[in-house]
Each structure stands twice: as C-alpha cells, then as structure tokens.
Coordinates of C-alpha atoms and ligand atoms in Angstrom, one line a residue:
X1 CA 0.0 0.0 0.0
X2 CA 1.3 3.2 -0.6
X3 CA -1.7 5.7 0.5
X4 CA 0.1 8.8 1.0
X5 CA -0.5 10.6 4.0
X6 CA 0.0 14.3 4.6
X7 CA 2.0 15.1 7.6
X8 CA 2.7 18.8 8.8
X9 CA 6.0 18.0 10.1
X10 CA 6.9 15.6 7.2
X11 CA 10.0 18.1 6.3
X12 CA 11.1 17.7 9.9
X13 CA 11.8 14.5 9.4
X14 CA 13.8 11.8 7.2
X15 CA 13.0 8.8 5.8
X16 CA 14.2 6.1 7.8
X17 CA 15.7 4.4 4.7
X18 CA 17.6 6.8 2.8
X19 CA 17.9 9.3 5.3
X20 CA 16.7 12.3 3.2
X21 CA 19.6 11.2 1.0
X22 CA 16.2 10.7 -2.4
X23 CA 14.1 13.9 -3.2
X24 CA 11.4 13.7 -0.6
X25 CA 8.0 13.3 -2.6
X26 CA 5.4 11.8 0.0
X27 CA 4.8 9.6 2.8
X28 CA 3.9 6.3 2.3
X29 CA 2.5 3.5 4.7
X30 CA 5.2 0.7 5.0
X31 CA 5.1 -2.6 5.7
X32 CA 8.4 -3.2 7.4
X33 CA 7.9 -7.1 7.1
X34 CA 5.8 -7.5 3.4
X35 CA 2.9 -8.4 2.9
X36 CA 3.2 -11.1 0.7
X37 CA 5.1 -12.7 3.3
X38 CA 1.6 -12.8 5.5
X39 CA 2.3 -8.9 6.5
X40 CA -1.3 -7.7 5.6
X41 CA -1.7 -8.1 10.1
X42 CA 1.1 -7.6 11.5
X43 CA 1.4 -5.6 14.8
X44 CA 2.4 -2.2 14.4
X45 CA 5.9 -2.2 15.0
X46 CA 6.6 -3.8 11.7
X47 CA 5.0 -1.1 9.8
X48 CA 5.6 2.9 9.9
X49 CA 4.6 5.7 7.8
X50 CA 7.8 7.1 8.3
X51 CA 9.3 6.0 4.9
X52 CA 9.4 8.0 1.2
X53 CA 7.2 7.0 -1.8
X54 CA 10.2 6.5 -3.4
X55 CA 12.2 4.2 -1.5
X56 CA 8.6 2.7 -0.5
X57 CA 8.4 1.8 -4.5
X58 CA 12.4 0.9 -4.8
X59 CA 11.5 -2.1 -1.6
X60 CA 8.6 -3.2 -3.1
X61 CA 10.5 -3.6 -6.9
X62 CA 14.2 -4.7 -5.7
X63 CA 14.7 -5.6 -2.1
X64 CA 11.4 -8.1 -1.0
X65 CA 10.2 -10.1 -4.4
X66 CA 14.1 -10.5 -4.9
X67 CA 13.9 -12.4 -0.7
X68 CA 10.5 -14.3 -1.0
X69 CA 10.6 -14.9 -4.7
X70 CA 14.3 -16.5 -5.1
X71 CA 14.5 -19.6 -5.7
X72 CA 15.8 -21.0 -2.1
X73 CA 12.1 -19.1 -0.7
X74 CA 10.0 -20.8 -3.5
X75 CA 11.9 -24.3 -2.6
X76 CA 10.3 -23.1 0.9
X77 CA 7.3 -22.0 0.2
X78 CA 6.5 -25.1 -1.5
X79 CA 7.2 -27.5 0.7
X80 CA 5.4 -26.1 3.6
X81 CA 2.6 -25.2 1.5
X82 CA 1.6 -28.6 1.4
X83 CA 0.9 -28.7 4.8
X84 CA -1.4 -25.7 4.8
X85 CA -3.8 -27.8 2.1
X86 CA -7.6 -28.4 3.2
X87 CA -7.9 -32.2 3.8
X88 CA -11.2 -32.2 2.0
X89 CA -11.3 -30.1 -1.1
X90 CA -8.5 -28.7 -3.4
X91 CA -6.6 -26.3 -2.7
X92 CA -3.8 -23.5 -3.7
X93 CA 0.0 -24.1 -2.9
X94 CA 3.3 -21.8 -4.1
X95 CA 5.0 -24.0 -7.2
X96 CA 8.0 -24.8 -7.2
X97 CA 10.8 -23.0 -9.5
X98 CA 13.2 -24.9 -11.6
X99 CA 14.7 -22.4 -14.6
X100 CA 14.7 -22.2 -17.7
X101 CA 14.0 -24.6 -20.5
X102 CA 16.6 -23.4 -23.6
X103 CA 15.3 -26.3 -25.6
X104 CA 11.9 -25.4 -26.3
X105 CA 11.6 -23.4 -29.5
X106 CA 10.2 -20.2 -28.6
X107 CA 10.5 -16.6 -30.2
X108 CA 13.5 -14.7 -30.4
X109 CA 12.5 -12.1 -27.7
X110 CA 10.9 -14.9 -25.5
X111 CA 12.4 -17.4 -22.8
X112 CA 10.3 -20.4 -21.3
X113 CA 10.7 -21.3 -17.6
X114 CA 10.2 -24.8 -15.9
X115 CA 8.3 -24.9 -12.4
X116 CA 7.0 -28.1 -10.8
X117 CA 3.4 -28.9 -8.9
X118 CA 2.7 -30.2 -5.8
X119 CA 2.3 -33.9 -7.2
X120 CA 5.5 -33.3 -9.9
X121 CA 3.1 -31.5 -12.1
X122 CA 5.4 -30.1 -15.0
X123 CA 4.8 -26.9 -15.7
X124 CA 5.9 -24.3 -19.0
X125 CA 6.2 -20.7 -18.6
X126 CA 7.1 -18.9 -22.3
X127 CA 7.0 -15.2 -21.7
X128 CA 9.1 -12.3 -22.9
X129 CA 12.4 -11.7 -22.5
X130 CA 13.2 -9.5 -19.9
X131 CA 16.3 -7.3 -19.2
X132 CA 19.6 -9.5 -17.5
X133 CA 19.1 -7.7 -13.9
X134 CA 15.8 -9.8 -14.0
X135 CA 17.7 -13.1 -14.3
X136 CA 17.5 -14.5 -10.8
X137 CA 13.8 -13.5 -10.5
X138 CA 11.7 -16.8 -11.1
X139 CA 8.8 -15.4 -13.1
X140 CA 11.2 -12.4 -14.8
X141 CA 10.2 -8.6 -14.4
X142 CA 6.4 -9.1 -12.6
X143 CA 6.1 -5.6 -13.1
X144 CA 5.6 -6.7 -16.8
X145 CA 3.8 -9.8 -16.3
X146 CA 1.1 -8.0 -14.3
X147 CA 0.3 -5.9 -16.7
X148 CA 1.0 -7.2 -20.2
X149 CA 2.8 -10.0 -21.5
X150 CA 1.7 -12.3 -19.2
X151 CA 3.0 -15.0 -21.8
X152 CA 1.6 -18.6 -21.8
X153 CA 1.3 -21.5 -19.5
X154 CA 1.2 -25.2 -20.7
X155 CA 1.4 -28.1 -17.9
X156 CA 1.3 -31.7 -17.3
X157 CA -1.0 -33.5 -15.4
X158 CA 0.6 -36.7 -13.4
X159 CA -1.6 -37.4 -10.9
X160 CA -4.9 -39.4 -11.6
X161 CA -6.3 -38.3 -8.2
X162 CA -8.5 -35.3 -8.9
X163 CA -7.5 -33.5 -5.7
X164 CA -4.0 -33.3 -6.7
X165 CA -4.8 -32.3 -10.3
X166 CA -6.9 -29.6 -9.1
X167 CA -4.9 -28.4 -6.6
X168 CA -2.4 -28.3 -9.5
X169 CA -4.7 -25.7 -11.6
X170 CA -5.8 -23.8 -9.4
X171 CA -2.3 -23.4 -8.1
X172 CA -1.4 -22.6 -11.6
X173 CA -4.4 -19.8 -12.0
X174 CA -3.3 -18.2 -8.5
X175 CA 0.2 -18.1 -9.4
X176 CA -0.3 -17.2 -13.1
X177 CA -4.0 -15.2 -12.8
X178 CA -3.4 -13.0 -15.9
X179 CA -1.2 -15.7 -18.7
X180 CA -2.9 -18.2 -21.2
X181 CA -3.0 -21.4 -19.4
X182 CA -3.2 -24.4 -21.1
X183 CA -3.6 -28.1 -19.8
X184 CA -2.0 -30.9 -22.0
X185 CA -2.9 -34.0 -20.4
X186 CA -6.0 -35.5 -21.4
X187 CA -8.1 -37.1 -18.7
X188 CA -11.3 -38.3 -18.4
X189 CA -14.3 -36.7 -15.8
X190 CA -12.1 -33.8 -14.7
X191 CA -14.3 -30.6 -14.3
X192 CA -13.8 -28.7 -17.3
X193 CA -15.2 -25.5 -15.6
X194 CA -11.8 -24.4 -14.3
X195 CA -10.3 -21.5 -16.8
X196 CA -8.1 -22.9 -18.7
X197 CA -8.1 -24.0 -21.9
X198 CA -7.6 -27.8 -22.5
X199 CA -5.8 -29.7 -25.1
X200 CA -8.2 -30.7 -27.1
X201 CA -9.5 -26.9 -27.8
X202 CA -8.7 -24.8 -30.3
X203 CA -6.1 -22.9 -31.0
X204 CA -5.6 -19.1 -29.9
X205 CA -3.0 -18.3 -31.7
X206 CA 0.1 -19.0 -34.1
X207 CA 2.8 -19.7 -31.3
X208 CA -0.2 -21.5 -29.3
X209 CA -0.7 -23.9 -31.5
X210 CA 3.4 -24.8 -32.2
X211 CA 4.2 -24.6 -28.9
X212 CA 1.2 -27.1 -28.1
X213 CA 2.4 -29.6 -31.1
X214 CA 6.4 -29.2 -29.8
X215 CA 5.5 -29.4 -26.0
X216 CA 3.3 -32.9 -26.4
X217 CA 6.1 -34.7 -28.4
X218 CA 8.8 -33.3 -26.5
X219 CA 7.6 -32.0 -23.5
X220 CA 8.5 -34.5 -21.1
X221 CA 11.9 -35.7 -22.3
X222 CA 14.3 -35.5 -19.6
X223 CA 16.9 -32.6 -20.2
X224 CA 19.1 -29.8 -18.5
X225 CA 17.4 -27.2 -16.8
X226 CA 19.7 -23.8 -16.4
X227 CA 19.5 -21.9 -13.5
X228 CA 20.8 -18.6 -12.2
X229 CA 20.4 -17.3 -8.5
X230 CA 21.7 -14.6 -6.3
X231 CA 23.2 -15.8 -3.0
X232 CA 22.9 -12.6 -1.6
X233 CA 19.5 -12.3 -2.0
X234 CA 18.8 -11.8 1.5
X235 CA 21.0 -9.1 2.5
X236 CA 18.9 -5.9 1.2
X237 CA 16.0 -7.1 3.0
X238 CA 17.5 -8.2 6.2
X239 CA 19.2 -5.0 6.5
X240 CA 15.7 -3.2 6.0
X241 CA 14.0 -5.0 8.5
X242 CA 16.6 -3.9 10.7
X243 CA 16.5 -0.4 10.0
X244 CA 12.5 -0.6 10.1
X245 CA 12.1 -2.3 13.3
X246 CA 15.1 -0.2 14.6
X247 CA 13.0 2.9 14.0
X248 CA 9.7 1.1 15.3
X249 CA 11.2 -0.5 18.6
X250 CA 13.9 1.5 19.7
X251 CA 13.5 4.9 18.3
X252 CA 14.4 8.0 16.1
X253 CA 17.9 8.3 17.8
X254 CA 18.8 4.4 16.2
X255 CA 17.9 5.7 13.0
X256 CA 20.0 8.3 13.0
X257 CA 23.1 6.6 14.4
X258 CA 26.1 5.5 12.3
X259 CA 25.4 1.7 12.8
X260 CA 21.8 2.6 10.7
X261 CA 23.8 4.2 8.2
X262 CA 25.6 0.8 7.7
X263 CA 22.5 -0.9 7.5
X264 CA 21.3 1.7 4.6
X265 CA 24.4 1.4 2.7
X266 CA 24.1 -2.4 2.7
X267 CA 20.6 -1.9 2.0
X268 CA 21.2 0.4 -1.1
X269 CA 24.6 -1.0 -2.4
X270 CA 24.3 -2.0 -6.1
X271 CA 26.3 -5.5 -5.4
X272 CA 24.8 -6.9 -2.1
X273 CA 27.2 -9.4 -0.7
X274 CA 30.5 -7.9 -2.9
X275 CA 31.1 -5.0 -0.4
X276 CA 30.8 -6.7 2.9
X277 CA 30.6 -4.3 5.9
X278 CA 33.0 -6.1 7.8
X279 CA 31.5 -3.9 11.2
X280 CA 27.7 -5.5 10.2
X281 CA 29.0 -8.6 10.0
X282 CA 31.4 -8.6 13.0
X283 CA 28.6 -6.8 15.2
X284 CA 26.1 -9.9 14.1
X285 CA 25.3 -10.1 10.5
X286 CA 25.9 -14.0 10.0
X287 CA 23.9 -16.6 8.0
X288 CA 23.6 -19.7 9.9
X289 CA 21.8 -22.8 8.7
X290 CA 21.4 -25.3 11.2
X291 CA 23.6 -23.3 13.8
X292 CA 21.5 -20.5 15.1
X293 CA 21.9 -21.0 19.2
X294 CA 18.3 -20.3 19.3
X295 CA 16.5 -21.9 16.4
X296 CA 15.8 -25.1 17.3
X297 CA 13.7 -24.4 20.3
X298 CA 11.9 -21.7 18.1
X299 CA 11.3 -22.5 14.8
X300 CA 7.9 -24.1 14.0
X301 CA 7.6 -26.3 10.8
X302 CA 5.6 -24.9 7.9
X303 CA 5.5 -21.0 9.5
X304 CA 8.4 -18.0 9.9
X305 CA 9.6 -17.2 13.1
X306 CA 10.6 -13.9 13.7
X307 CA 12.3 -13.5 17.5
X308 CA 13.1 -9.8 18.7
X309 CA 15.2 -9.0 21.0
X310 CA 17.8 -7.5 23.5
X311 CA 21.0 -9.1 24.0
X312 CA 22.6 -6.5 25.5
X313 CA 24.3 -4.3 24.6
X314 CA 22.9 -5.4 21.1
X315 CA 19.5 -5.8 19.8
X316 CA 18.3 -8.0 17.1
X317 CA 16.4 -10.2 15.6
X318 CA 16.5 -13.8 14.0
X319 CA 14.5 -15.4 11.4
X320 CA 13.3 -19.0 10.4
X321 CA 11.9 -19.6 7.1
X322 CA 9.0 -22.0 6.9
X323 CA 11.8 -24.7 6.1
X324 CA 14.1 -24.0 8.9
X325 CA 16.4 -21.9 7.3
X326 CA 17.9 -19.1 9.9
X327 CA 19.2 -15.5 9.5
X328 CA 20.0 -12.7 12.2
X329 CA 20.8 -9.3 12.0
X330 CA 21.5 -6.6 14.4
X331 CA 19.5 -3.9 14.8
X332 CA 21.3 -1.8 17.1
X333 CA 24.6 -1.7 19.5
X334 CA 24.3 1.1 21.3
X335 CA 22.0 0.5 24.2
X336 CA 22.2 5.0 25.0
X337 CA 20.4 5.7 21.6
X338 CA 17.4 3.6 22.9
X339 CA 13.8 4.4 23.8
X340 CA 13.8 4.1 27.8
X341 CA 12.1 0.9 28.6
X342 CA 12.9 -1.2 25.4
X343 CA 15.7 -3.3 27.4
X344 CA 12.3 -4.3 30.6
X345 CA 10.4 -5.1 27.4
X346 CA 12.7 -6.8 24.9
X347 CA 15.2 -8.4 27.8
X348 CA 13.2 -11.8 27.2
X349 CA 13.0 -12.4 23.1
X350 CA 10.1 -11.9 21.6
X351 CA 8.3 -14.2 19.4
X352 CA 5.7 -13.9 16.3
X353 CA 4.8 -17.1 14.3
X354 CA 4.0 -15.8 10.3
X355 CA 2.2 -17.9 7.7
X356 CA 2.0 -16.0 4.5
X357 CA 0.0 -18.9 3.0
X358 CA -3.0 -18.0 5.7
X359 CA -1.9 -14.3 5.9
X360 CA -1.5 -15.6 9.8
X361 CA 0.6 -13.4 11.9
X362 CA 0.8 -14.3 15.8
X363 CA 2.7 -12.3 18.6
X364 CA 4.0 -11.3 20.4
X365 CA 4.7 -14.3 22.6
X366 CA 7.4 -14.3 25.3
X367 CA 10.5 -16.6 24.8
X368 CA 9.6 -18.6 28.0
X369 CA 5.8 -18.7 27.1
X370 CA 6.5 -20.2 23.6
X371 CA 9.1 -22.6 24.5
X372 CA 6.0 -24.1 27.3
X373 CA 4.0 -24.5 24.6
X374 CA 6.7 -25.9 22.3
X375 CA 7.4 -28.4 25.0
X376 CA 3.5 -29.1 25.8
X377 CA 3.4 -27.9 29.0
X378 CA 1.2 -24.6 29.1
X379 CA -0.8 -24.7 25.2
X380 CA -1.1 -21.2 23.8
X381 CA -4.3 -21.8 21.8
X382 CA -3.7 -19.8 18.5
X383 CA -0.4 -21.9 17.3
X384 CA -2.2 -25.5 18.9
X385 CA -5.2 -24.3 16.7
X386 CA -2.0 -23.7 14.0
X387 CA -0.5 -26.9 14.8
X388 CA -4.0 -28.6 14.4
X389 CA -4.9 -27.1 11.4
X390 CA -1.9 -28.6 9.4
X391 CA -1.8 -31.5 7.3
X392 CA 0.7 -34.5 6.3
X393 CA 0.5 -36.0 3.5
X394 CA -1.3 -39.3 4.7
X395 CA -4.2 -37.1 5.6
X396 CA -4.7 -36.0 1.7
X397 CA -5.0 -38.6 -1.1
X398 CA -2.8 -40.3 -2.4
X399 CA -0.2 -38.3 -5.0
X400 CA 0.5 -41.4 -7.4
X401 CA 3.8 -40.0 -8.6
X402 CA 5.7 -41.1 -11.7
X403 CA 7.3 -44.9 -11.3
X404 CA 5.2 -44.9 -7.6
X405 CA 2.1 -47.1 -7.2
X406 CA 1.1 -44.9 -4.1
X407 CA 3.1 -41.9 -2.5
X408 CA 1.9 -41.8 1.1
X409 CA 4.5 -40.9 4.0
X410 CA 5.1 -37.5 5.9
X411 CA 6.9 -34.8 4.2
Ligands
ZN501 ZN1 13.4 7.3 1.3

C-alpha cells in the first residue's frame, strides 16, 4: 500500500531508509515485514509511515520479491505449502521453480521457464524476455507480467487423483491469474469448468498452436534445466528490517546513528554481498543454517519465526523460514540511543509465528511462554489451533507419482 499521508511535520523528518539522501515526494505506509510474506496483520511495529514513496516503491520492486521470490524461498514456500492444504477439497499451494528450458523453441524475444506442482506436475512458462538484472527472479520482471505479457502456460497433469490435479490448476491460475493457461494432459471426468483451456481446444493463436504440437512430443523428455540465482538475496531485505524495526522498537535516535547508516548502505549497495561491511557482519550479520543458538527451540515447521530481542548491549532479531532456514541481524549496538524501557520489554526475546499462505501473523509471545507450549506444558491456543490445522501427506489422497504405485509418507 502506498496511501500517502499528509503530515505537517513531514520536512522535519527523514525517511528512515535513505535518510533524506532521495528527493522527498510523499509519505507512504510501510510494511516493514511484506505483505506477501503474511504482513497484511502484522502488529504495528513492523510497519511505519515514516518512509518515502520513493524508497517505498524501490522495496517493493528490488529488495522483497528479490527475498521471497528467489529460488531458495520458493523451494520453501513449496514444501510447507503442502501442509497448509484443506484435507477435503483442493486447494492453492506456491510452485515450485526450476529455470529455464533453452530447448523449447520459442520466439526470439521470449524465454520459457520450468516450475513443478505439488504432485511433480510439469509446468511451462514462455513469456518475454526480460532485461539481464531480472535473471534471478523466477517469473522475470512481474512488473511486466502484471500488466501485459503475461506469456503462456502449458502443464502436465501426473496425478490421476483429482484432488491433486486440481490443486495443480488452481495453483497454476493463483500463481499465473493473468497468462494463457493451457492443460495438456488429457483425462477423463475432470471438471472442465476451471479456466483454462484444455488440449483438445482450439487454438488461440500461431505460437499457441506450435508450442502445443512441440510441447506434447517433447515436453517430457528429460533434459538440462539452467539456472541462475543470487546468493545474496537476503541481505537488502535483512538489512531493511533492521532499520525498520530499529526505527519502530527503539526509536528516532537508532535511526540516526552511524550503525543505521551501515545498514542503509548495505541496504542500497548495487552489489549486495560484494562490499561486505566487515562492522555488520562482526557486530552480528551472520547466516547460519542449522547453527543458530536459538532456532531449534523456536522455529515451528511450515510457519516464519521472527524473534526480537535484546541481547545487551545489542539488539536483534532472527528469522526461520517456513523450512528452517535461519538469519539474524543486528538492529542496534548502542543501548544509550534507545527508547527508555525497550531493554524491561525486549530483555526476554520476543516471538511472532508468520504464515504468508493463511496471511496468519501471531505475537507477540514471550520466549519462556513459547518454549511451554513448544514443550506441551502450558498450550497457547492460536499456534495449537495452528499446529491442528496442518496436514501431512497421509491425511490428503494419495499423490500417485511417476514410477510410484502410491506416495503416502510425511513430508
Ligand atoms: Zn526514502
């Protein structure tokens, strides 16, 4: 969202992300922690007004889809969407991304990716060709794709359970709303009032119909898939939540201090991860997967974990991703700049539990009230309901994969 809001003092102050270093334009209501990521109800102190339109714009196009659409967060996001399915009618679940297909014959200025479904669906994506910065996005420039060039979708069926193959397409419509979606597989008694069209109908176009004839005789031939992805893709945006929630938690004086000015320049460098701020990442920037002191404890399958906290003199916060993976940054080390009271508040970590697939965000939960629950001695009822609500795969029919009679089993 990026509802301007007129503020009187507005010149008075800076925006906490470039420091009045862009032309101030307007206000704009940020989500610190997106929305895509299940930010739409957060708890205030992951949003502020306190941020430019322009660098509100510049998040929203190069510092979170670059986090939650990279390949390692779709990998995530598909795995624990599964567990997030209804039990008794189909459902929608993220795909998973696998790159792109150079052998299918497309267009000069097109490219086709590969993604997978949640029964090992196969899945074509032929759309434009987009500038090289785009590269590492799965999906290419969306700004384009949402509004034209869509491209076109063609997928394989596999599973003869119409749950799964539903699931599939409607996965497929959610994830691609505005392309031309076609299904190749042929099968019997499936409900043909889904939008898509089918195989056996006509033609829309020219490059429809070849890629439709190409696709069924070579379509499923195994062959190399290439792939390019930015390791660093987390740095921009672990540096902005630090700088938002620095702002939001423990004041104007953080965001003004020369450890937020770190944070900003990692957040703005052109190269993330060639220029490393040897003082972020001595003071606490460290990716850790598997080794986080508190993770294990923490994390809860399937959701984010975000844990805030004071760890005096520092303060910071750690994330899990919905597979497990863990990151931390610091938000502050100088205990003098902070709002009186944060250290009483924030001495214990606290915990919210995020599930962008249910736009399900819970917290604040003290450290010593989460681990209770964790360990089933003192239930908090919103994550049991959570925890309740989730499914394994022997609670949903069978998937049927390729070469498998039956594929039953937990994930
Ligand atoms: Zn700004």
């Amino acid at each position: 969202m990026t509802s301007a809001k007129a503020n009187t003092n507005s010149n008075a102050l800076s925006c906490i992300y470039c420091a009045g270093r862009r032309p101030f334009t307007r206000w704009s209501h940020e989500h610190i922690w997106p929305r895509r990521l299940g930010g739409t109800r957060s708890p205030e102190i992951f949003r502020t007004h306190q941020v430019c339109q322009t660098c509100n714009s510049l998040a929203g196009t190069w510092v979170e889809p670059p986090f939650y659409k990279n390949w390692f967060m779709q990998i995530d996001a598909a795995i624990s969407g599964l567990r997030y399915l209804p039990r008794d009618m189909p459902g929608s679940t993220a795909l998973m991304y696998q790159g792109f297909d150079d052998a299918v014959p497309v267009a000069d200025d097109e490219v086709c990716e590969r993604w997978g479904g949640p029964s090992q669906e196969i899945i074509f994506h032929i759309h434009k060709r987009d500038e090289p910065r785009w590269e590492t996005l799965p999906g290419g420039d969306f700004l384009r794709r949402n509004t034209k060039d869509q491209g076109r979708v063609y997928f394989f069926l596999t599973s003869p359970e119409e749950y799964w193959s539903l699931t599939t397409i409607k996965s497929i419509i959610d994830h691609f709303p505005l392309a031309h979606r076609r299904c190749l597989t042929l099968l019997e008694g499936l409900a043909r009032s889904v939008p898509i069209l089918w195989r056996d109908d006509p033609s829309i176009s020219e490059h429809d119909a070849r890629d439709v004839a190409w696709l069924l005789e070579h379509g499923l031939e195994p062959r190399r898939i290439r792939m390019a992805f930015n390791t660093a893709f987390a740095d921009r945006f672990l540096a902005k939540l630090a700088i938002g929630l620095g702002h939001t938690i423990l004041g104007p004086r953080v965001s003004s201090s020369a450890y937020a000015d770190r944070l900003r320049n990692l957040l703005w460098n052109s190269t993330p991860g060639q220029h490393a701020d040897s003082e972020l990442r001595g003071t606490g920037f460290w990716r850790s997967e598997g080794q986080s002191d508190f993770r294990d404890p923490l994390a809860i399958e399937g959701a984010w974990t975000i844990a805030v906290g004071a760890f005096y003199p520092a303060f910071g916060y750690s994330l899990s991703t919905s597979s497990g993976r863990s990151m931390s940054m610091m938000v502050s080390d100088d205990p003098g700049l902070w709002t009186p009271g944060v250290v009483e508040q924030y001495h214990e970590m606290q915990i919210f539990i995020v599930v962008p697939q249910r736009q399900l965000f819970l917290g604040p939960y003290r450290v010593i009230d989460f681990v209770s629950h964790r360990l089933g001695r003192r239930l908090i009822a919103a994550l049991a309901e959570l925890e309740d609500s989730r499914v394994g795969l022997q609670d949903l029919p069978p998937r049927r994969l390729p070469g498998q009679s039956e594929a039953r089993g937990s994930f």
